JSON list of C-alpha atoms in Angstrom, two decimals:
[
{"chain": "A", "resi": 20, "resn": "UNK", "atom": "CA", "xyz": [114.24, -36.87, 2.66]},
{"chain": "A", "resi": 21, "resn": "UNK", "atom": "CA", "xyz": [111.35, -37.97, 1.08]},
{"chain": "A", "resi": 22, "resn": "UNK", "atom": "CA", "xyz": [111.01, -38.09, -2.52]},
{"chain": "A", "resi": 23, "resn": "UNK", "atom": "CA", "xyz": [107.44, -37.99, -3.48]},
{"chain": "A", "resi": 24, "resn": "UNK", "atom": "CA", "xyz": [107.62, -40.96, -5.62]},
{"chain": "A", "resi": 25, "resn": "UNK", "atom": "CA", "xyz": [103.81, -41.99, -5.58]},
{"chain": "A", "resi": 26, "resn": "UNK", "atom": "CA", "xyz": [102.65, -45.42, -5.74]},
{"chain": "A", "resi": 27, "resn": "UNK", "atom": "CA", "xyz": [99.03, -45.74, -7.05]},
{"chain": "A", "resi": 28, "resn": "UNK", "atom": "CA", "xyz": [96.66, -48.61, -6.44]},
{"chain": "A", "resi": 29, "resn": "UNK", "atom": "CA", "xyz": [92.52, -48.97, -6.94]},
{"chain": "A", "resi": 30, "resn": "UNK", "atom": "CA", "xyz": [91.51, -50.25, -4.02]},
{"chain": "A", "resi": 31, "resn": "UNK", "atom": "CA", "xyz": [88.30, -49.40, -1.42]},
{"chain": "A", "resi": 32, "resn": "UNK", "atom": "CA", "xyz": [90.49, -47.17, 0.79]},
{"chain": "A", "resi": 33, "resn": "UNK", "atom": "CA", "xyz": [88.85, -47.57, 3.97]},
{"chain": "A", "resi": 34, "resn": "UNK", "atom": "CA", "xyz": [90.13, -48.06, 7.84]},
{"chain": "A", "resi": 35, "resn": "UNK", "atom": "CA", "xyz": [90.19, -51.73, 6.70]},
{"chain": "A", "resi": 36, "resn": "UNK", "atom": "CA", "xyz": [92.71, -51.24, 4.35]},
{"chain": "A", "resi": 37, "resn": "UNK", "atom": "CA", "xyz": [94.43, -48.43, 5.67]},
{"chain": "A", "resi": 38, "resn": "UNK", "atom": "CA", "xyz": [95.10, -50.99, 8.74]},
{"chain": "A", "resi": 39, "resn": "UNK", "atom": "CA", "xyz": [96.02, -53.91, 6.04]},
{"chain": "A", "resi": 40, "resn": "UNK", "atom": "CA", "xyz": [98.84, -51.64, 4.61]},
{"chain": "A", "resi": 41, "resn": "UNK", "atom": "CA", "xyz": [100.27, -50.85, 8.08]},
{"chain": "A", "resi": 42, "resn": "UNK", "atom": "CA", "xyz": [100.12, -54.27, 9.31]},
{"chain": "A", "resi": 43, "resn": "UNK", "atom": "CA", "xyz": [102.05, -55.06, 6.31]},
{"chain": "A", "resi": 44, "resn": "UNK", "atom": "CA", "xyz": [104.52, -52.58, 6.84]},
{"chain": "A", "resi": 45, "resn": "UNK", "atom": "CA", "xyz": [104.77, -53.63, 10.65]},
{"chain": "A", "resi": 46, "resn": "UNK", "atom": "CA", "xyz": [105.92, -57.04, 9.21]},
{"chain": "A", "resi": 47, "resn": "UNK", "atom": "CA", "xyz": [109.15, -56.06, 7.12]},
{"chain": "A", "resi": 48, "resn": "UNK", "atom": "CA", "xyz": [109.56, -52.77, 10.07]},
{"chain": "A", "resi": 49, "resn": "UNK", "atom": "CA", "xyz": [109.29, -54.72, 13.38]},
{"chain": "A", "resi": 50, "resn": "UNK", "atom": "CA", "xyz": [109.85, -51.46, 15.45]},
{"chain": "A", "resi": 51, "resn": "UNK", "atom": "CA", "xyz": [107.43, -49.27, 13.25]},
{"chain": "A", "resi": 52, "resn": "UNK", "atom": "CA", "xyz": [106.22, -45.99, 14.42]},
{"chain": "A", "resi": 53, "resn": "UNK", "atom": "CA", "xyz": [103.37, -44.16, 12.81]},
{"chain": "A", "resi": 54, "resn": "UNK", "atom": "CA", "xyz": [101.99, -40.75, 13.42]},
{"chain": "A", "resi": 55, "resn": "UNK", "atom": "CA", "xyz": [98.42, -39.35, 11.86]},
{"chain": "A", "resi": 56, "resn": "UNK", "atom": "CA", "xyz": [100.11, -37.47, 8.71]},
{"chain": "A", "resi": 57, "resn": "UNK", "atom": "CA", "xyz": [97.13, -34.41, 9.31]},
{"chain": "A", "resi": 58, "resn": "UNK", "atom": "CA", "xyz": [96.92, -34.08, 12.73]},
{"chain": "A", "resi": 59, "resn": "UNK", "atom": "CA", "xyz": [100.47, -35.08, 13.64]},
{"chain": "A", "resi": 60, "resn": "UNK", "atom": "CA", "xyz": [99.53, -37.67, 16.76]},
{"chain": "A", "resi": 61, "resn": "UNK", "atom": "CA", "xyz": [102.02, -40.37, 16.67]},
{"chain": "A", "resi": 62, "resn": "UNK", "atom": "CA", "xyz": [101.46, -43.89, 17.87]},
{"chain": "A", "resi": 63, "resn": "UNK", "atom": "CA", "xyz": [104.15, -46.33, 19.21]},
{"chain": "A", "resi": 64, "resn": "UNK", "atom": "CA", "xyz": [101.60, -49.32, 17.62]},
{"chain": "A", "resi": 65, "resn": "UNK", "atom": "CA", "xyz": [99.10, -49.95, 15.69]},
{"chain": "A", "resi": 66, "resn": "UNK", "atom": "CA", "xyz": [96.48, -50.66, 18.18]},
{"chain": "A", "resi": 67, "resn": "UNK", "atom": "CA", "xyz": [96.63, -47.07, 18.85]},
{"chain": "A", "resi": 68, "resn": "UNK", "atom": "CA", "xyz": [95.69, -45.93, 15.67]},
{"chain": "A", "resi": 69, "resn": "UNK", "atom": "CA", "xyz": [92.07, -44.13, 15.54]},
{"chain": "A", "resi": 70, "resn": "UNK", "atom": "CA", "xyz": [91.38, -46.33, 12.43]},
{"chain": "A", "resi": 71, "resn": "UNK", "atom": "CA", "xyz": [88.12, -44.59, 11.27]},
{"chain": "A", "resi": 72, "resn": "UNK", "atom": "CA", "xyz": [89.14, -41.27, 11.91]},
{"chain": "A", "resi": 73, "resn": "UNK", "atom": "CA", "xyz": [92.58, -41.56, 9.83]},
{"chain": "A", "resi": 74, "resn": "UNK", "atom": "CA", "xyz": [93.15, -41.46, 6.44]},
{"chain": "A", "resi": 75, "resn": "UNK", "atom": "CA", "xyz": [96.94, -40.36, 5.95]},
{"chain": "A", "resi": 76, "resn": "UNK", "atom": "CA", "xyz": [99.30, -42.09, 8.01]},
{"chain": "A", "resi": 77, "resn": "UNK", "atom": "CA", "xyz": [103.35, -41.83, 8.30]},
{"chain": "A", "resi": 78, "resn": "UNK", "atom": "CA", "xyz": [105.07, -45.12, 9.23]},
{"chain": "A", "resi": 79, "resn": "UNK", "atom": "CA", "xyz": [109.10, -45.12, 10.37]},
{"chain": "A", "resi": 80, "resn": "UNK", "atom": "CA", "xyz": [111.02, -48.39, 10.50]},
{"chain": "A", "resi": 81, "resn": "UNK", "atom": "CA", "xyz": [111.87, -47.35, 14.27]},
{"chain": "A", "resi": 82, "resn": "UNK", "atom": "CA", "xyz": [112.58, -44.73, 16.99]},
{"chain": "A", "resi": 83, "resn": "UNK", "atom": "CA", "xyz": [115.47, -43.64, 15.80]},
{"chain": "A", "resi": 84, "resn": "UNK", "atom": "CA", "xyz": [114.18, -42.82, 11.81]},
{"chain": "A", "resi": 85, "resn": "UNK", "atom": "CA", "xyz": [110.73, -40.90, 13.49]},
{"chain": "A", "resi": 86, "resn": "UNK", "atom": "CA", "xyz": [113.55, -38.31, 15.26]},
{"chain": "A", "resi": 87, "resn": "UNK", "atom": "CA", "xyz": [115.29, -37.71, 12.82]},
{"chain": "A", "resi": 88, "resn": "UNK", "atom": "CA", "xyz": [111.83, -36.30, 10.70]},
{"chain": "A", "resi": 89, "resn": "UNK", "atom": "CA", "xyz": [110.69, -34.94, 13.65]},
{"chain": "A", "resi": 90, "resn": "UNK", "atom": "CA", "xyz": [114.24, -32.83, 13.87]},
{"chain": "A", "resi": 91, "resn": "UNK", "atom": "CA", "xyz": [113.69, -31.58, 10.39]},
{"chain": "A", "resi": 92, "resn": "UNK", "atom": "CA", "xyz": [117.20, -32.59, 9.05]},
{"chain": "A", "resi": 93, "resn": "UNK", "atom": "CA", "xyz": [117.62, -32.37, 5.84]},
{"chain": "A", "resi": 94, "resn": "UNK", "atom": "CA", "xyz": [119.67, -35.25, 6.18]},
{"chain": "A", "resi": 95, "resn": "UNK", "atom": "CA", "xyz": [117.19, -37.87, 6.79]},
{"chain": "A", "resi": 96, "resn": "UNK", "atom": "CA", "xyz": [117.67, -41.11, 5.48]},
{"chain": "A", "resi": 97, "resn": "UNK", "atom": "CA", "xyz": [116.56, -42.68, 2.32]},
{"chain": "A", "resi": 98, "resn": "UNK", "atom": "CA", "xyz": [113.06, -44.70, 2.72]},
{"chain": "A", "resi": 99, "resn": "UNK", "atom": "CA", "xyz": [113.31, -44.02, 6.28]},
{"chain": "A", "resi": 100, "resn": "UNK", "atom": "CA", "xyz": [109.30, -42.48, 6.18]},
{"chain": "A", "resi": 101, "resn": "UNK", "atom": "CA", "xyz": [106.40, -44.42, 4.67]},
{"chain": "A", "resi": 102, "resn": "UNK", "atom": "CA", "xyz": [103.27, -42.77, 3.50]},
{"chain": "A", "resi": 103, "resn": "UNK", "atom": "CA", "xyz": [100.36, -44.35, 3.65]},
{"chain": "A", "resi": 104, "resn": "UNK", "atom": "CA", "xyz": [96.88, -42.12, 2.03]},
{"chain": "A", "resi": 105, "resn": "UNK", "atom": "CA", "xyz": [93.84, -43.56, 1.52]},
{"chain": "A", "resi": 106, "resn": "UNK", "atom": "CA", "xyz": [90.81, -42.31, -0.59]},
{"chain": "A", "resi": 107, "resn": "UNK", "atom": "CA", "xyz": [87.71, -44.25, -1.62]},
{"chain": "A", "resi": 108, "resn": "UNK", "atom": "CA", "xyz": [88.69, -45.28, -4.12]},
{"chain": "A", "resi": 109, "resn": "UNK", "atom": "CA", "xyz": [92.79, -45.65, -4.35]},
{"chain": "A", "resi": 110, "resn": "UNK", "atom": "CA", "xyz": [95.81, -46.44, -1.79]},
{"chain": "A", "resi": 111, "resn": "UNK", "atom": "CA", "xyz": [98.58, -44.37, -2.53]},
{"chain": "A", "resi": 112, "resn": "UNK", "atom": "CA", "xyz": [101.88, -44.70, -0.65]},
{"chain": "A", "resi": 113, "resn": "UNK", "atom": "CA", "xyz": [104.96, -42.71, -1.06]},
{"chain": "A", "resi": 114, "resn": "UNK", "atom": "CA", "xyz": [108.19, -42.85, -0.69]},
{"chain": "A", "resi": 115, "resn": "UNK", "atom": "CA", "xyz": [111.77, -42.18, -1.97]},
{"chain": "A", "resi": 116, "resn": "UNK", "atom": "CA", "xyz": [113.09, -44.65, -3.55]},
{"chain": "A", "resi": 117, "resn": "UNK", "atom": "CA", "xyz": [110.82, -47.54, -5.25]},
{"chain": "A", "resi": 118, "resn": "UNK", "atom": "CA", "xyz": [113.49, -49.12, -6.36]},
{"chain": "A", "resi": 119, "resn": "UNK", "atom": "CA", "xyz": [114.99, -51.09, -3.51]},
{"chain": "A", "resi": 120, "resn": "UNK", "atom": "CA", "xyz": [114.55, -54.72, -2.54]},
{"chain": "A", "resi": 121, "resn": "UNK", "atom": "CA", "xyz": [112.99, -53.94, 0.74]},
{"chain": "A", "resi": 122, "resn": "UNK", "atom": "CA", "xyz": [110.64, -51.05, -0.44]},
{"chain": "A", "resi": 123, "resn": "UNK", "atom": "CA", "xyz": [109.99, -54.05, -3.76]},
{"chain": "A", "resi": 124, "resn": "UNK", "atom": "CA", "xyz": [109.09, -55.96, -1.31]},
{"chain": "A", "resi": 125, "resn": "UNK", "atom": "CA", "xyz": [106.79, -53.90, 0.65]},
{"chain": "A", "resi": 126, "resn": "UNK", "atom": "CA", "xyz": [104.78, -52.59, -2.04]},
{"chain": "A", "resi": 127, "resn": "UNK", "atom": "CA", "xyz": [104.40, -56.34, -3.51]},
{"chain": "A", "resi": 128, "resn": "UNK", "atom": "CA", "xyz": [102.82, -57.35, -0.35]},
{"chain": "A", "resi": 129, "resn": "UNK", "atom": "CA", "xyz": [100.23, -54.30, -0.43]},
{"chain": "A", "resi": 130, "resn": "UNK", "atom": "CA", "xyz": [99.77, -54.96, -3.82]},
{"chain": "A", "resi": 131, "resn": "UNK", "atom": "CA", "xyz": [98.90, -58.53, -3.26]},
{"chain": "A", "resi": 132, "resn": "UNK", "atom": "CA", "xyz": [96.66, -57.93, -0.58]},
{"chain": "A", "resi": 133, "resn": "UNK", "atom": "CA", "xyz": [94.36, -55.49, -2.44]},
{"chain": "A", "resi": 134, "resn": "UNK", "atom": "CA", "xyz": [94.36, -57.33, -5.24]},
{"chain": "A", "resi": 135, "resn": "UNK", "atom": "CA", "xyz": [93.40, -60.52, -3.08]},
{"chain": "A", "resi": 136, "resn": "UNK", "atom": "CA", "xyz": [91.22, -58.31, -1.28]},
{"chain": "A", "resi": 137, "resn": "UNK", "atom": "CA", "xyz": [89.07, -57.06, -4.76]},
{"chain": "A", "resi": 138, "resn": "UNK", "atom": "CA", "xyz": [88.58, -60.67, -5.43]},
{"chain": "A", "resi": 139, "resn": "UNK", "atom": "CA", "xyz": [87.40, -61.82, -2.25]},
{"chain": "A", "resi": 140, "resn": "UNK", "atom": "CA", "xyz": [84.82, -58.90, -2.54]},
{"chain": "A", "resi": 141, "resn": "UNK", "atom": "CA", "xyz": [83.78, -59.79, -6.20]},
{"chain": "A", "resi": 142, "resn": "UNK", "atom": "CA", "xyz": [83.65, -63.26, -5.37]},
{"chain": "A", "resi": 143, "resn": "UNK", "atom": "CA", "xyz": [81.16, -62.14, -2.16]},
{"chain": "A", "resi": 144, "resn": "UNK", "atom": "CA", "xyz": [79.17, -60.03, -4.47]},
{"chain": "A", "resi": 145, "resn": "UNK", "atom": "CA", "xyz": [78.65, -62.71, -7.18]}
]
């Protein structure tokens, strides 16, 4: 079950992003699913995704996590649902449990991208 334990970062949330965070999550969740969090379309990969036209995305590690949401159980397992929102001006992703090596490890990676990303755009706009 998921938490709500919101992770805020600044960032230029746009499809480019939005597709930077789930590439990194594809990377630690080889068998990711996602699903458009508003309209409720899933995807079996991200070349699926309608980049520009989604802004709140779900991401499961795999199959097997996405059914058990989709059941409703109020059993689900911990950090086995991703949220991914992005505004213009902030990525936020949520989840239960920050605190974990694995989810750690996620949210370093998406940190470390935006942050390389805000750089790369300063350094273009100097």
């Amino acid at each position: 079950m998921i938490g709500g334990n919101d992770i805020v970062f600044p960032a230029v949330g746009d499809s480019a992003t939005l597709e930077a965070c789930a590439r990194i999550v594809g990377r630690h969740w080889p068998y990711v699913r996602f699903e458009d969090a508003i309209t409720g379309e899933k995807y079996q990969r991200l070349g699926e995704i309608p980049l520009g036209r989604v802004q709140e995305l779900l991401a499961y590690p795999d199959a097997v996590a996405e059914a058990a949401w989709d059941s409703d159980s109020p059993d689900s397992a911990e950090n086995s649902m991703l949220y991914l929102i992005v505004r213009s001006d902030e990525v936020t992703v949520v989840i239960d449990n920050p605190n974990t090596a694995q989810m750690q490890s996620i949210l370093e990676d998406i940190r470390d991208w935006l942050w390389s990303d805000i750089v790369t755009t300063y350094a273009r706009a100097a």
